[in-house]
Coordinates of C-alpha atoms in Angstrom, one line a residue:
Chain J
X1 CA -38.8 -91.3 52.2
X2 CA -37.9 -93.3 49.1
X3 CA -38.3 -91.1 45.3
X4 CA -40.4 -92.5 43.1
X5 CA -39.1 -94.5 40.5
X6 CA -40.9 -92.2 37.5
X7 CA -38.6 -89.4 38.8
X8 CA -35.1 -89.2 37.2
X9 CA -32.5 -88.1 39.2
X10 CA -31.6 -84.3 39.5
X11 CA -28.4 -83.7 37.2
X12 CA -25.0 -82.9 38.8
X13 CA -24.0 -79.5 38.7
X14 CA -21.2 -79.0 36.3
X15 CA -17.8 -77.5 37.7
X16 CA -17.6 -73.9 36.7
X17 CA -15.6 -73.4 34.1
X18 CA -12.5 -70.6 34.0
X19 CA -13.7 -68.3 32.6
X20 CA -16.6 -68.5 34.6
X21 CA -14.3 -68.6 38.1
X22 CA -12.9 -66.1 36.5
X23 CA -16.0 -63.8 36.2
X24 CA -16.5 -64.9 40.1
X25 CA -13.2 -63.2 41.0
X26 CA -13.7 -59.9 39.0
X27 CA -17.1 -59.4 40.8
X28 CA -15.5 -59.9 44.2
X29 CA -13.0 -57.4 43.9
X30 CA -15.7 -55.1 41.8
X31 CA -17.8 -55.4 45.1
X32 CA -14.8 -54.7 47.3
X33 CA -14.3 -51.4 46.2
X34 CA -17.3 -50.2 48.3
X35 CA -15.5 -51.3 51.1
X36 CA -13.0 -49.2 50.1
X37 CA -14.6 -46.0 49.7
X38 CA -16.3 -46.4 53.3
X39 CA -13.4 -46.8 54.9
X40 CA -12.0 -44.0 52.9
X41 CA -15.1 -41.6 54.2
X42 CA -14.7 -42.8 57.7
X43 CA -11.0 -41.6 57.3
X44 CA -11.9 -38.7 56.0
X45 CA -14.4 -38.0 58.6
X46 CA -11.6 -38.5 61.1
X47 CA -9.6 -36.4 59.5
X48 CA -12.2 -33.6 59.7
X49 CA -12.8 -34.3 63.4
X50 CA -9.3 -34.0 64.2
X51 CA -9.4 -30.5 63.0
X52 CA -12.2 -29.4 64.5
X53 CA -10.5 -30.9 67.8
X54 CA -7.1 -28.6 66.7
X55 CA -7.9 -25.7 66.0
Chain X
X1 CA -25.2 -5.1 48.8
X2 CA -26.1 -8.6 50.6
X3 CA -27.5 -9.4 47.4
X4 CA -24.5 -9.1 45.3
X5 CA -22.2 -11.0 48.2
X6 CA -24.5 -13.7 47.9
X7 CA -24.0 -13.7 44.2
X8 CA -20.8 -13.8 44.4
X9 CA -20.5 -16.8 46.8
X10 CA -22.4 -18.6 44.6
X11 CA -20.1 -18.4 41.9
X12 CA -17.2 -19.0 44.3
X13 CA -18.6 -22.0 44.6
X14 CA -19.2 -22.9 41.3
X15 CA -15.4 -24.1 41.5
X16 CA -16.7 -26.6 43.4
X17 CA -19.0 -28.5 40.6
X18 CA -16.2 -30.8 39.2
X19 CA -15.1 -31.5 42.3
X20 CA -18.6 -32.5 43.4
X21 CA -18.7 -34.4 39.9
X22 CA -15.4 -36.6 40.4
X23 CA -16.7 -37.3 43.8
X24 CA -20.3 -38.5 42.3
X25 CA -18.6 -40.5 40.0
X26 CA -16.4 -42.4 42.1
X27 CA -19.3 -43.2 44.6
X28 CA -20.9 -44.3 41.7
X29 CA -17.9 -46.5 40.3
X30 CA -18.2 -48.1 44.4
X31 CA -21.8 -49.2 43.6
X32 CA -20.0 -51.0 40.0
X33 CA -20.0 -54.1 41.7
X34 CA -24.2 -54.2 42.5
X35 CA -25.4 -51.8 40.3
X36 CA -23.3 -51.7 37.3
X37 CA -25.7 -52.4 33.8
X38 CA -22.9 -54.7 32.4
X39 CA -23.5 -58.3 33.1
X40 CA -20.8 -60.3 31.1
X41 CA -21.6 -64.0 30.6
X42 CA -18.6 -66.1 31.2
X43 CA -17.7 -67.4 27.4
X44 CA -18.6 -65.7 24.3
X45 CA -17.2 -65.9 21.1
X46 CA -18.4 -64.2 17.5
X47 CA -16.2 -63.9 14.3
X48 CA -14.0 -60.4 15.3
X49 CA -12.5 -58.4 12.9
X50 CA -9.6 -56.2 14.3
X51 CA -9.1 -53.3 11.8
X52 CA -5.9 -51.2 12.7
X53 CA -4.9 -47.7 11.4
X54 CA -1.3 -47.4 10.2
X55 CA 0.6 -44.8 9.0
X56 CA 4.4 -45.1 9.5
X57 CA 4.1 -47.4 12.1
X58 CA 7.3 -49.5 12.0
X59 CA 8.3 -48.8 15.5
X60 CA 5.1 -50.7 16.8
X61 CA 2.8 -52.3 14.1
X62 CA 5.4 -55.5 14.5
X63 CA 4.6 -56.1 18.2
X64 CA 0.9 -55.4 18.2
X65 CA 0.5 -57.6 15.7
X66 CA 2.1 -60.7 17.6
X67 CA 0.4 -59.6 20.4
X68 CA -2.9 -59.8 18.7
X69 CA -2.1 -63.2 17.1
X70 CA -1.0 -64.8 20.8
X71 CA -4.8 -63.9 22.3
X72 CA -7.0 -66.4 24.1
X73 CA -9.3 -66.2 21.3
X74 CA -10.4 -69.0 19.1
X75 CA -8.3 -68.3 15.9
X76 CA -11.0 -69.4 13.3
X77 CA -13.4 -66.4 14.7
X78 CA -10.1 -63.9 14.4
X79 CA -9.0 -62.0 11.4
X80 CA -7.0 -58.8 11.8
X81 CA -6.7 -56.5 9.0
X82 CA -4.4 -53.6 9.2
X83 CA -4.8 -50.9 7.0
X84 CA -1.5 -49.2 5.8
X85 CA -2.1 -45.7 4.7
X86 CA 0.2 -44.7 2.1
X87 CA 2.9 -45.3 4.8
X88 CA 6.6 -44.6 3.8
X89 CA 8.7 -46.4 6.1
X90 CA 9.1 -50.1 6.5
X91 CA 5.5 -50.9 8.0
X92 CA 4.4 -52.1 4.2
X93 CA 7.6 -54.9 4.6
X94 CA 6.7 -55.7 7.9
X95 CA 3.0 -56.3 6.9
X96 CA 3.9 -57.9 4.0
X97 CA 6.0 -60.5 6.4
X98 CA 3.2 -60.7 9.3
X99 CA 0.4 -61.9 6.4
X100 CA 2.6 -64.3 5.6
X101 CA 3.6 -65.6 9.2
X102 CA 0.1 -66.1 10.0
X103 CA -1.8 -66.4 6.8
X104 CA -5.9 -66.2 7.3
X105 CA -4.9 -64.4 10.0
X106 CA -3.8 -61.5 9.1
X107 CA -4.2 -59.3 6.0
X108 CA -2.8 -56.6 4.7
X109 CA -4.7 -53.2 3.1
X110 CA -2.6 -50.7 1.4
X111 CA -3.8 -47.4 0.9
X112 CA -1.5 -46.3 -1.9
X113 CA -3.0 -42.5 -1.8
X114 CA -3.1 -42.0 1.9
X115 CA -2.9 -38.6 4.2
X116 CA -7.2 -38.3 4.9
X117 CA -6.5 -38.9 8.4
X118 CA -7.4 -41.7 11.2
X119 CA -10.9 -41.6 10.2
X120 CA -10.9 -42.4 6.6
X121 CA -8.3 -45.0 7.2
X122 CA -10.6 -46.7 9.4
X123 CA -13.2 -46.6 7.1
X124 CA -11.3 -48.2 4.5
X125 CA -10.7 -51.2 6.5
X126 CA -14.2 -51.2 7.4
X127 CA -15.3 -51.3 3.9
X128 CA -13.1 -54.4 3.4
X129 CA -14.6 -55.7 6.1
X130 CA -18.1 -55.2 5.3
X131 CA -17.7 -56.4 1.4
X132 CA -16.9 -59.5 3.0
X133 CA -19.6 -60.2 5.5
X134 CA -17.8 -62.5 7.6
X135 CA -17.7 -60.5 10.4
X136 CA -19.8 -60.2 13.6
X137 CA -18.1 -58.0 15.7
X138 CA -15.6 -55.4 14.7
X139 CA -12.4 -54.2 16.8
X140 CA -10.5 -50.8 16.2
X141 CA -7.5 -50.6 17.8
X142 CA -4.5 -48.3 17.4
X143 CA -1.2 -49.0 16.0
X144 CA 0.6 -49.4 19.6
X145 CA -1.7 -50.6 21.7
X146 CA -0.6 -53.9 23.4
X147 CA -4.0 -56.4 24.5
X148 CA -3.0 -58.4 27.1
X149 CA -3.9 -61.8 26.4
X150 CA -7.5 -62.6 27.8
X151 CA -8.4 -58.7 27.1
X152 CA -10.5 -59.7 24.0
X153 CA -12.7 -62.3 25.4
X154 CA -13.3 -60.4 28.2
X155 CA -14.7 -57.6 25.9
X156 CA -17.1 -60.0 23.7
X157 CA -18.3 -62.0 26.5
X158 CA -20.3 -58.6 27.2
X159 CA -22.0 -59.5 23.1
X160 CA -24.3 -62.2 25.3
X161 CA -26.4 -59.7 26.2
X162 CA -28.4 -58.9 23.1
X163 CA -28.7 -55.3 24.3
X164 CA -25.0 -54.2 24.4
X165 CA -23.7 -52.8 21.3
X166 CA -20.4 -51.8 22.0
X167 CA -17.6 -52.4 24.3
X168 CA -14.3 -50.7 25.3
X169 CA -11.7 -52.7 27.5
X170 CA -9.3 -50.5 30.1
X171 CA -6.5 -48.7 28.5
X172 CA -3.8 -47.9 30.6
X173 CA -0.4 -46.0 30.1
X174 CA 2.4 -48.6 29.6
X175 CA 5.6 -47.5 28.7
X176 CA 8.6 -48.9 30.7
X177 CA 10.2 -46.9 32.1
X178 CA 7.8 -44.3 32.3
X179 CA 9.2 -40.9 32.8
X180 CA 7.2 -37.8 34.9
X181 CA 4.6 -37.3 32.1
X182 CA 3.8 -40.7 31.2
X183 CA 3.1 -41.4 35.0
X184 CA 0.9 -38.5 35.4
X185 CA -1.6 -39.7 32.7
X186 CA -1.1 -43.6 34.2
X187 CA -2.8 -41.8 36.8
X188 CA -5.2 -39.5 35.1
X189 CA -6.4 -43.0 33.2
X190 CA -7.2 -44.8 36.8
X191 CA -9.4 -41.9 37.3
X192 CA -10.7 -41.1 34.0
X193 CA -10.8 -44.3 32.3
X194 CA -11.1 -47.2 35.9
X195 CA -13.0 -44.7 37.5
X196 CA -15.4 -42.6 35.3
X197 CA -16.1 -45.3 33.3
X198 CA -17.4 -47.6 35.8
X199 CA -19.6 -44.8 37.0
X200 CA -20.9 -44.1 33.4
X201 CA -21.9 -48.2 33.7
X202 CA -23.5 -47.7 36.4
X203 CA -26.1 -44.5 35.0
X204 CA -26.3 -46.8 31.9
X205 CA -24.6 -44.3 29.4
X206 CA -20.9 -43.9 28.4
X207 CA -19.5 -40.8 27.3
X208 CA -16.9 -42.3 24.8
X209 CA -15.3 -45.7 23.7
X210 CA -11.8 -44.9 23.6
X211 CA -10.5 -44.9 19.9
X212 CA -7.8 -47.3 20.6
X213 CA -9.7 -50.3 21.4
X214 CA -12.9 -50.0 20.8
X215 CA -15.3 -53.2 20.1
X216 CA -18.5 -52.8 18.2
X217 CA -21.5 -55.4 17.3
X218 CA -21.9 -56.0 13.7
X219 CA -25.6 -54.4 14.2
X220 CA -24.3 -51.1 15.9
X221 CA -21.7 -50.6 13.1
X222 CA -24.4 -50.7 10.1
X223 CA -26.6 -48.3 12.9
X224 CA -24.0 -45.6 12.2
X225 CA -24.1 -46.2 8.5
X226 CA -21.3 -48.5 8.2
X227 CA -18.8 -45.6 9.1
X228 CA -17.1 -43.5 11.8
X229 CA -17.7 -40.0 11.2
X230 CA -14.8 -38.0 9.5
X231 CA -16.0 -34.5 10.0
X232 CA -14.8 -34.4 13.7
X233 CA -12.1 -34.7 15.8
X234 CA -13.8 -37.0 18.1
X235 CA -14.9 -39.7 15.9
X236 CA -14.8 -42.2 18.8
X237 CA -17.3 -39.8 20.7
X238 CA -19.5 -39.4 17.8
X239 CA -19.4 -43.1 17.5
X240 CA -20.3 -44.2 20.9
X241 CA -23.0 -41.8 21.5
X242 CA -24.6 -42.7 17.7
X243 CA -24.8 -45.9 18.7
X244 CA -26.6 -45.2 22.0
X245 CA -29.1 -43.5 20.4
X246 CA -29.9 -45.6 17.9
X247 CA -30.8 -47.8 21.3
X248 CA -28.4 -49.9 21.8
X249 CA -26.0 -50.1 25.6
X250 CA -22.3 -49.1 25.1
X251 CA -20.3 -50.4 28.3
X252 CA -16.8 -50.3 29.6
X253 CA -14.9 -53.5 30.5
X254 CA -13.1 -52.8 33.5
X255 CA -10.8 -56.0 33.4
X256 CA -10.0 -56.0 29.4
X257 CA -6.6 -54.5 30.3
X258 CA -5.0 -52.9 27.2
X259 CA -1.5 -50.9 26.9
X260 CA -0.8 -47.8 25.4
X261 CA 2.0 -45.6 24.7
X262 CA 1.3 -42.0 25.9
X263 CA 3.2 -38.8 25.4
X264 CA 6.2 -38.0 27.4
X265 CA 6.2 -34.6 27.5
X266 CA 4.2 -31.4 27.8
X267 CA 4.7 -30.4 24.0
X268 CA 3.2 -34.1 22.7
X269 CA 0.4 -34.0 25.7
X270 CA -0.9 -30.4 24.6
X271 CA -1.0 -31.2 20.6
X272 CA -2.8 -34.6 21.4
X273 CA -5.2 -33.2 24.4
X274 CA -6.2 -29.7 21.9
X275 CA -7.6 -32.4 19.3
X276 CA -9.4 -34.3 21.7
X277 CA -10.5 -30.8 23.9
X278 CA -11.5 -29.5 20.2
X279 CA -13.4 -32.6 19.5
X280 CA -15.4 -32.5 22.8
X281 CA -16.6 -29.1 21.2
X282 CA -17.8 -30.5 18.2
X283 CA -19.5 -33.4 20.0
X284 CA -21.1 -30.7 22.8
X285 CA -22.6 -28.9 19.7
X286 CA -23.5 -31.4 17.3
X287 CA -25.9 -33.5 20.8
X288 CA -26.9 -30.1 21.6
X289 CA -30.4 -32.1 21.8
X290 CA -29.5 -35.0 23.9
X291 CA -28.1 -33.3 26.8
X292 CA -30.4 -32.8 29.9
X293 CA -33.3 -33.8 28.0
X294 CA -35.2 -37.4 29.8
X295 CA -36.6 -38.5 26.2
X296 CA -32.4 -38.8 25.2
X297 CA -32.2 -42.0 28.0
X298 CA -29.5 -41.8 30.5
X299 CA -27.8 -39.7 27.7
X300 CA -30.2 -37.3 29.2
X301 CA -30.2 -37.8 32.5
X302 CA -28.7 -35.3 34.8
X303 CA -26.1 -37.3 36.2
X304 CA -24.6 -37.7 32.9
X305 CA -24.8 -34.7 32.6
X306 CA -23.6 -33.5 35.0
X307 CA -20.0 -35.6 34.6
X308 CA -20.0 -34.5 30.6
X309 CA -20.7 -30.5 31.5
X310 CA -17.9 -30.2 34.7
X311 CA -15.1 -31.5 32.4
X312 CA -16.8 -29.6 29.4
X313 CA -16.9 -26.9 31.5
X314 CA -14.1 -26.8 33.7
X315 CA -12.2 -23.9 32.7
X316 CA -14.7 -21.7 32.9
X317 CA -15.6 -22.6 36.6
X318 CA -12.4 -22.0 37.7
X319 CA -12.3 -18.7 36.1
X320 CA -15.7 -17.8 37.8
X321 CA -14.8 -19.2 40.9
X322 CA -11.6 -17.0 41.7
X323 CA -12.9 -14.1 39.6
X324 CA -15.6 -13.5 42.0
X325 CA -13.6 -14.6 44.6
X326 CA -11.4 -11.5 44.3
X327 CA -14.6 -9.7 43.7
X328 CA -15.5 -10.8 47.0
X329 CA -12.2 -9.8 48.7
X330 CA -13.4 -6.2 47.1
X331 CA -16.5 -6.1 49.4
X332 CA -15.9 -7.9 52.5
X333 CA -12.6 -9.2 52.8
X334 CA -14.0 -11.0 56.0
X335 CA -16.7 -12.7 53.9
X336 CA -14.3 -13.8 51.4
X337 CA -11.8 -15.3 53.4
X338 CA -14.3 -17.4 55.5
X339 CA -15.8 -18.4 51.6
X340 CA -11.6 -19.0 50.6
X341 CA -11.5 -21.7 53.8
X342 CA -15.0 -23.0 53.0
X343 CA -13.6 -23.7 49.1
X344 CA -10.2 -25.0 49.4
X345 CA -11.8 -27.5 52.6
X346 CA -14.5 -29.0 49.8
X347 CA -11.4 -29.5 47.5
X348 CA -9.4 -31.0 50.6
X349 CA -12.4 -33.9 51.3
X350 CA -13.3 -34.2 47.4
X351 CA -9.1 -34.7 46.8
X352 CA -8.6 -37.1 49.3
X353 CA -11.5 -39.1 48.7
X354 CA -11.2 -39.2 44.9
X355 CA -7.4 -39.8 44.7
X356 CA -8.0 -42.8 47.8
X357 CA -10.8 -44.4 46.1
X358 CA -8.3 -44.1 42.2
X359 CA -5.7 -46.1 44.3
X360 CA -7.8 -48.7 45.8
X361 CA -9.4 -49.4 42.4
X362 CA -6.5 -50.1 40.3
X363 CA -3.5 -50.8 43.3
X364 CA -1.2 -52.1 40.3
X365 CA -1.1 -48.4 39.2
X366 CA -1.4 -47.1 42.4
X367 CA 2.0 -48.7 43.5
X368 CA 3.9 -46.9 39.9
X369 CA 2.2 -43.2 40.3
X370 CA 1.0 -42.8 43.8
X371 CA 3.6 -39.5 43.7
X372 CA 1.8 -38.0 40.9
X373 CA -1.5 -39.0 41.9
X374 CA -0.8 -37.5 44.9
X375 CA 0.5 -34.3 43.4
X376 CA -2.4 -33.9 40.3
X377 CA -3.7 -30.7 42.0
X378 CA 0.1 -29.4 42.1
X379 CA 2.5 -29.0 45.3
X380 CA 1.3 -25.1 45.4
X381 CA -3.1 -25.8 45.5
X382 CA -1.5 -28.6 48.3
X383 CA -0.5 -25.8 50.3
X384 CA -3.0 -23.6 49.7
X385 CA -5.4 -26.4 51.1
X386 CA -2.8 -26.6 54.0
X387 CA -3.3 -22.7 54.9
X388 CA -7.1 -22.8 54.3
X389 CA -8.1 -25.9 56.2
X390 CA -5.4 -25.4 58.9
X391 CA -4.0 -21.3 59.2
X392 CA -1.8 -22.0 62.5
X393 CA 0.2 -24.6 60.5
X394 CA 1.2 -20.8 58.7
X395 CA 0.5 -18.0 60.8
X396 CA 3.1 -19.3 63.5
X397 CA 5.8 -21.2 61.5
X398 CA 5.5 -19.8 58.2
X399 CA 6.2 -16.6 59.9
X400 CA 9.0 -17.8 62.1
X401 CA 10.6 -19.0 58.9
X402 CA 10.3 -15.8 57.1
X403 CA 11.6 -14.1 59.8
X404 CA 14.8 -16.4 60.0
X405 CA 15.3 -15.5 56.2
X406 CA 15.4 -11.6 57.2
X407 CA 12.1 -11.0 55.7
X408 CA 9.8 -9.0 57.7
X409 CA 5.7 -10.5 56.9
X410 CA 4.3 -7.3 57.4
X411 CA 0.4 -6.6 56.1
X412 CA 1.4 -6.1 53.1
X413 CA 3.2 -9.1 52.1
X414 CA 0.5 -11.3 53.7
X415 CA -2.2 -9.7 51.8
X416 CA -0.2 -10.2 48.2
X417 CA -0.1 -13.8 49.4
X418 CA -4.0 -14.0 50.4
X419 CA -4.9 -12.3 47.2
X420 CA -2.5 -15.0 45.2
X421 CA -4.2 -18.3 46.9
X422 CA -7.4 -16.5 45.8
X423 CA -6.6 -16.1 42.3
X424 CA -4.5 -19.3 41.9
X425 CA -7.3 -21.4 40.6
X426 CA -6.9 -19.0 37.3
X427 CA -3.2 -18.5 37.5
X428 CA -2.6 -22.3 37.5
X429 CA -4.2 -22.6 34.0
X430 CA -1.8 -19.6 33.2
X431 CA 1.0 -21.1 35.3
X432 CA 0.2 -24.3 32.7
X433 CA 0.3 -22.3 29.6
X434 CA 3.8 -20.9 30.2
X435 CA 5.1 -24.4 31.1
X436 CA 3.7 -25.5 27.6
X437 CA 6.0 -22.6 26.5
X438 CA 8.9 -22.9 27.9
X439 CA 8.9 -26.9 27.1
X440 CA 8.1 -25.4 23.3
X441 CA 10.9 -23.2 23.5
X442 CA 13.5 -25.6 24.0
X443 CA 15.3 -23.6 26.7
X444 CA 15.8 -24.8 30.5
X445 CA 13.5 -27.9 29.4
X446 CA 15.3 -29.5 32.8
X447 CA 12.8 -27.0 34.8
X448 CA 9.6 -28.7 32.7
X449 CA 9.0 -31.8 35.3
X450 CA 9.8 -29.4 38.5
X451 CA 7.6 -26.5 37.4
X452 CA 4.5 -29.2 36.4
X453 CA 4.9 -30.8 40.1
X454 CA 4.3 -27.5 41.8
X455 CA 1.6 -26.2 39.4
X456 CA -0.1 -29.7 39.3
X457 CA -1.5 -32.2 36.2
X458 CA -4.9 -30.6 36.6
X459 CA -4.6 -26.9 36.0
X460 CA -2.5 -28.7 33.1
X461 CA -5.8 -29.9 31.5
X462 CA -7.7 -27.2 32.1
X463 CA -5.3 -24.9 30.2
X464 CA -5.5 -27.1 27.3
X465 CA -9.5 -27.4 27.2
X466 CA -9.3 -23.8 27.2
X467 CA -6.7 -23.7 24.3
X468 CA -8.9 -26.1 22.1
X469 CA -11.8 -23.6 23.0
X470 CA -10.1 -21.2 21.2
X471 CA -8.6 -22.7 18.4
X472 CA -12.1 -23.9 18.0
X473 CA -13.8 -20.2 18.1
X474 CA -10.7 -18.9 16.0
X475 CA -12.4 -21.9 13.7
X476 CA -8.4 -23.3 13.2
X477 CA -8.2 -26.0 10.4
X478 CA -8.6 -29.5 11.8
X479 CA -5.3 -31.4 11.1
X480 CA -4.9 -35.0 12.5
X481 CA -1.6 -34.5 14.0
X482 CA -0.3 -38.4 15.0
X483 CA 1.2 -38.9 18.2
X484 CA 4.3 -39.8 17.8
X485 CA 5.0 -43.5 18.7
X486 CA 8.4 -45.3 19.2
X487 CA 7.4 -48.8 21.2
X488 CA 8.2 -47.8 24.6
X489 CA 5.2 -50.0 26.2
X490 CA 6.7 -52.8 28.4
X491 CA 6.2 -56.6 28.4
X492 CA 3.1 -56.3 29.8
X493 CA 1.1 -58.8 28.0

C-alpha cells in the first residue's frame, strides 16, 4: 500500500555514538556477572555434593 | 541447661553475620546489571572543578596534574585548582610551573599558614571555587591519584539524571610493582570498592564516596553548607551520607577507573586504617538516627544496614563467636564440635563464593592478586576449613605425619589443637596485632609478609577496627596523619 503523500517520511536512526557503544559494552559485561555467580553456586553446590559423596 | 547450649550456638553463629553480609552483597552486585539505580546517559558534560589537597606533594602532584590535563573532557568545562597547604618542599615550584604550562587550566592556591588538616584544605579550595560561581560540578581528588583518561566523563554522565548528586568512580591500588601489601588491598578494593559498591547501587544508598575522587553536583555541595565537615575523621562519610539525606542519590561508577597509591606495609596500613576505623565511629554515632529506621530511605533499610553494622561490627562477632564457642566446648564438647563443622562449612561456601564472584568482576585484578585473594582469610583459617569440612583429610594423614616426625598425637595434643581452631577467630586479631608489632619494632621485618600470609588480610582488619575502637573510647586526639606517598603508581592511564 502506497503512504500518503501528507506523511513525511520516518527519520533515519542516527549511528550510536561512542560513548553511547561504549555505555552498550559496560552493560553487557555488568549483566554477565550474574552469569558468573550462578555458575559459581552450581560449583559450589558440586563441591558440597562431592563431600557428602566422600565422607 | 538446653537453654544456655542454645544460647550459646546462637552466638557461635553470630560469626557468621559478615559472612552472610559479603555474600548478600555480592548477589546483590550480580543483580548491578538489571537492577542497579544508576542509569548513566551516554554524554554529559557541566563546568568541573577538580580541587586537590596538597601538602608536600612533590613526589606526585606533577603527574596527577598531566594526567588530569590529558582527560577526554572538553577543556573549556575543566578547571583544576590545587590547593598547596603551607607545603615545604618543591610542590609550590612545580605548581607555579603547571599554572603556567596550561594556563585557564590550572591554578594555583597557596595556603601560606597551613597544618588544619585534609579537611580545611579542601575547604579552602572550595571557597575559591564557590566565590567564583563558575562551577557546576566539583571534583575532590587526592594528590596521587592517577584518572585514567575517560574516568571523568564516565562519572558526570551519571549528572543526566537530575536525581543523582554525587558520584565516585573505581579506585583501585596501582603501584607497579606492587609488593605483598599493596596486592592484598588491590584485592580488598575489588571486594570492597567493585563489589560493595555495586551492591550499595543496587539498595539505592552508598555508604561512602571515597575521599580520593569524589564528584559532587553543584546543588549537593551548597546542601552540605558549602563544606566538608572537619570535626571527623571521615569527612567523605559524613559527606556522602549528608547529601543523601538532604534527598539527593549518591552512586558509584563502576567503570571510572582511578589509580591510587596504597601503603606497603603493615606499619603505613594500620596508621591509615585506625583513622578511617576511628572515623566509622564518629559516623556510627553522629547517624545514630538514620540507621534501621524506614523514614531514613534505603539509608534505613535493613539491608544497608545490615552491610554498614557486619563491618562496624565485626570484631566484636568474632569475639562472641569463639568466646562461646569455647563456652560450648565447656558443656558438651560433642555439641560444640558438630557447631565448630557447621561454622567453619558456612565460611567455606561464603569464602569461595565471595572471592569467585571478586575475580570474575574485576579479571584484570584478578590476574595480579588472585594469591592474596585467595589467602585473605589466612593459610591457617584455610586449614581450619580443611579439618572442619573434611576431618579424614587429618585424622589419617595429619596423624601419619606426626608420627613420622616422632611425635606421638595423643588426646592431649589433639584436644590443644581442637581448642586452638576454636579460638582462632579471636587469636587471629591477636595474631594481627603482634604482626603490627613486630613490623613496628624493626626487628626480623623479613618474617612480616610470611607471618601476614598464614594469619590472613582479614583478621588484619579486624584488629585494626578494634584498635580505632579503642583509641576512640580512650578519646585519643584526632591527628591527620598523611600517608606517605612517593609515586609508585604505574602507567596506567
Amino acid at each position: 500500500m502506497k503512504r500518503p503523500p501528507s506523511l513525511p517520511a520516518p527519520p533515519e536512526a542516527a549511528p550510536p555514538t561512542a560513548a553511547e557503544l561504549d555505555l552498550r559494552r559496560e552493560r553487557r559485561s555488568e549483566r554477565q556477572l550474574l552469569l558468573w555467580e550462578i555458575g559459581i553456586v552450581l560449583l559450589i553446590a558440586a563441591i558440597v555434593v562431592a563431600r557428602e559423596l566422600l565422607l | 541447661m538446653h537453654l544456655l547450649a542454645a544460647i550459646l550456638i546462637a552466638l557461635v553463629l553470630t560469626g557468621t553475620l559478615p559472612l552472610i553480609a559479603g555474600c548478600y552483597q555480592f548477589a546483590l552486585a550480580g543483580l548491578h546489571g538489571f537492577r542497579s539505580r544508576c542509569t548513566p546517559a551516554g554524554e554529559f558534560y557541566p563546568n568541573v572543578a577538580i580541587v586537590i589537597p596538597a601538602w608536600n606533594e612533590a613526589l606526585v602532584i606533577e603527574r596527577t596534574v598531566d594526567q588530569l590535563a590529558r582527560l577526554e573532557y572538553p577543556h573549556d568545562r575543566l578547571r583544576i585548582y590545587v590547593v598547596d597547604d603551607a607545603s615545604t618542599d618543591e610542590t609550590p615550584a612545580l605548581l607555579r610551573a603547571k599554572a603556567a604550562q596550561h594556563p585557564g587550566l590550572v591554578f594555583h592556591l597557596r595556603r601560606e599558614q597551613g597544618g588544619e588538616g585534609k579537611a580545611h584544605t579542601i575547604n579552602h579550595g572550595l571557597r575559591v571555587i564557590q566565590a567564583e560561581g563558575w562551577y557546576e560540578a566539583v571534583l575532590v581528588i587526592d594528590a596521587d591519584v592517577i584518572f585514567t583518561t575517560d574516568s571523568l566523563r564516565r562519572m558526570t554522565r551519571n549528572f543526566a539524571d537530575p536525581e543523582i548528586g554525587a558520584v565516585m568512580g573505581y579506585i583501585k591500588e596501582g603501584s607497579r610493582p606492587a609488593n605483598w601489601m599493596k596486592r592484598f588491598v588491590g584485592y580488598e578494593y575489588v571486594t570492597a570498592q567493585a563489589g560493595a559498591r555495586r551492591a550499595q547501587n543496587v539498595l539505592g544508598a552508598q555508604a561512602c564516596l571515597a575521599g580520593g575522587a569524589q564528584l559532587l553536583r553543584r546543588e549537593s555541595l551548597e546542601a552540605i553548607g558549602g563544606a566538608i565537615n572537619t570535626e571527623t575523621l571521615a569527612e567523605d562519610t559524613v559527606t556522602t551520607i549528608t547529601v543523601q539525606l538532604a534527598g539527593m542519590r549518591v552512586v558509584f561508577e563502576p567503570h571510572a577507573i582511578v589509580w591510587a597509591e596504597e601503603p606497603g606495609d603493615v606499619l603505613g596500613l594500620w596508621k591509615q586504617r585506625v583513622r578511617w576505623g576511628r572515623g566509622n565511629v564518629q559516623v556510627t554515632l553522629r547517624f545514630r538516627h538514620v540507621w534501621l529506621r524506614r523514614e531514613s530511605g534505603p539509608l534505613g533499610g535493613i539491608g544497608f544496614g545490615l552491610i554498614w553494622f557486619s563491618v562496624f561490627l565485626m570484631p566484636v562477632f568474632m569475639l562472641t563467636s569463639s568466646a562461646s564457642l569455647l563456652a560450648l566446648y565447656f558443656v558438651d564438647r560433642t555439641l560444640a564440635q558438630e557447631v565448630f563443622k557447621a561454622l567453619w562449612a558456612i565460611t567455606l561456601v561464603t569464602y569461595l563464593f565471595v572471592t569467585l564472584s571478586a575475580f570474575a568482576l574485576d579479571r584484570d585484578s584478578a590476574r595480579r592478586v588472585w594469591r592474596e585473594g585467595l589467602l585473605f582469610p589466612g593459610a591457617i583459617s584455610l586449614l581450619i576449613i580443611a579439618y572442619a569440612v573434611y576431618p579424614p583429610l587429618f585424622d589419617r594423614y595429619a596423624a601419619d605425619g606426626l608420627r613420622d616426625l616422632g611425635i606421638d598425637p595423643h588426646a592431649g595434643l589433639s584436644q590443644a589443637i581442637q581448642l586452638f581452631t576454636y579460638v582462632w577467630l579471636s587469636a587471629s586479631m591477636l595474631a594481627a596485632w603482634l604482626i603490627k608489632q613486630l613490623d613496628k619494632s624493626g626487628h626480623l621485618r623479613f618474617l612480616v609478609a610470611p607471618l601476614l600470609y598464614l594469619v590472613g588480610f582479614g583478621p588484619l582488619l579486624c584488629a585494626v577496627q578494634t584498635a580505632a575502637y579503642v583509641k576512640e573510647l580512650q578519646g585519643k586526639e584526632m591527628r591527620w596523619e598523611k600517608t606517605e606517598k612517593t609515586g609508585t603508581v604505574g602507567d596506567l592511564a
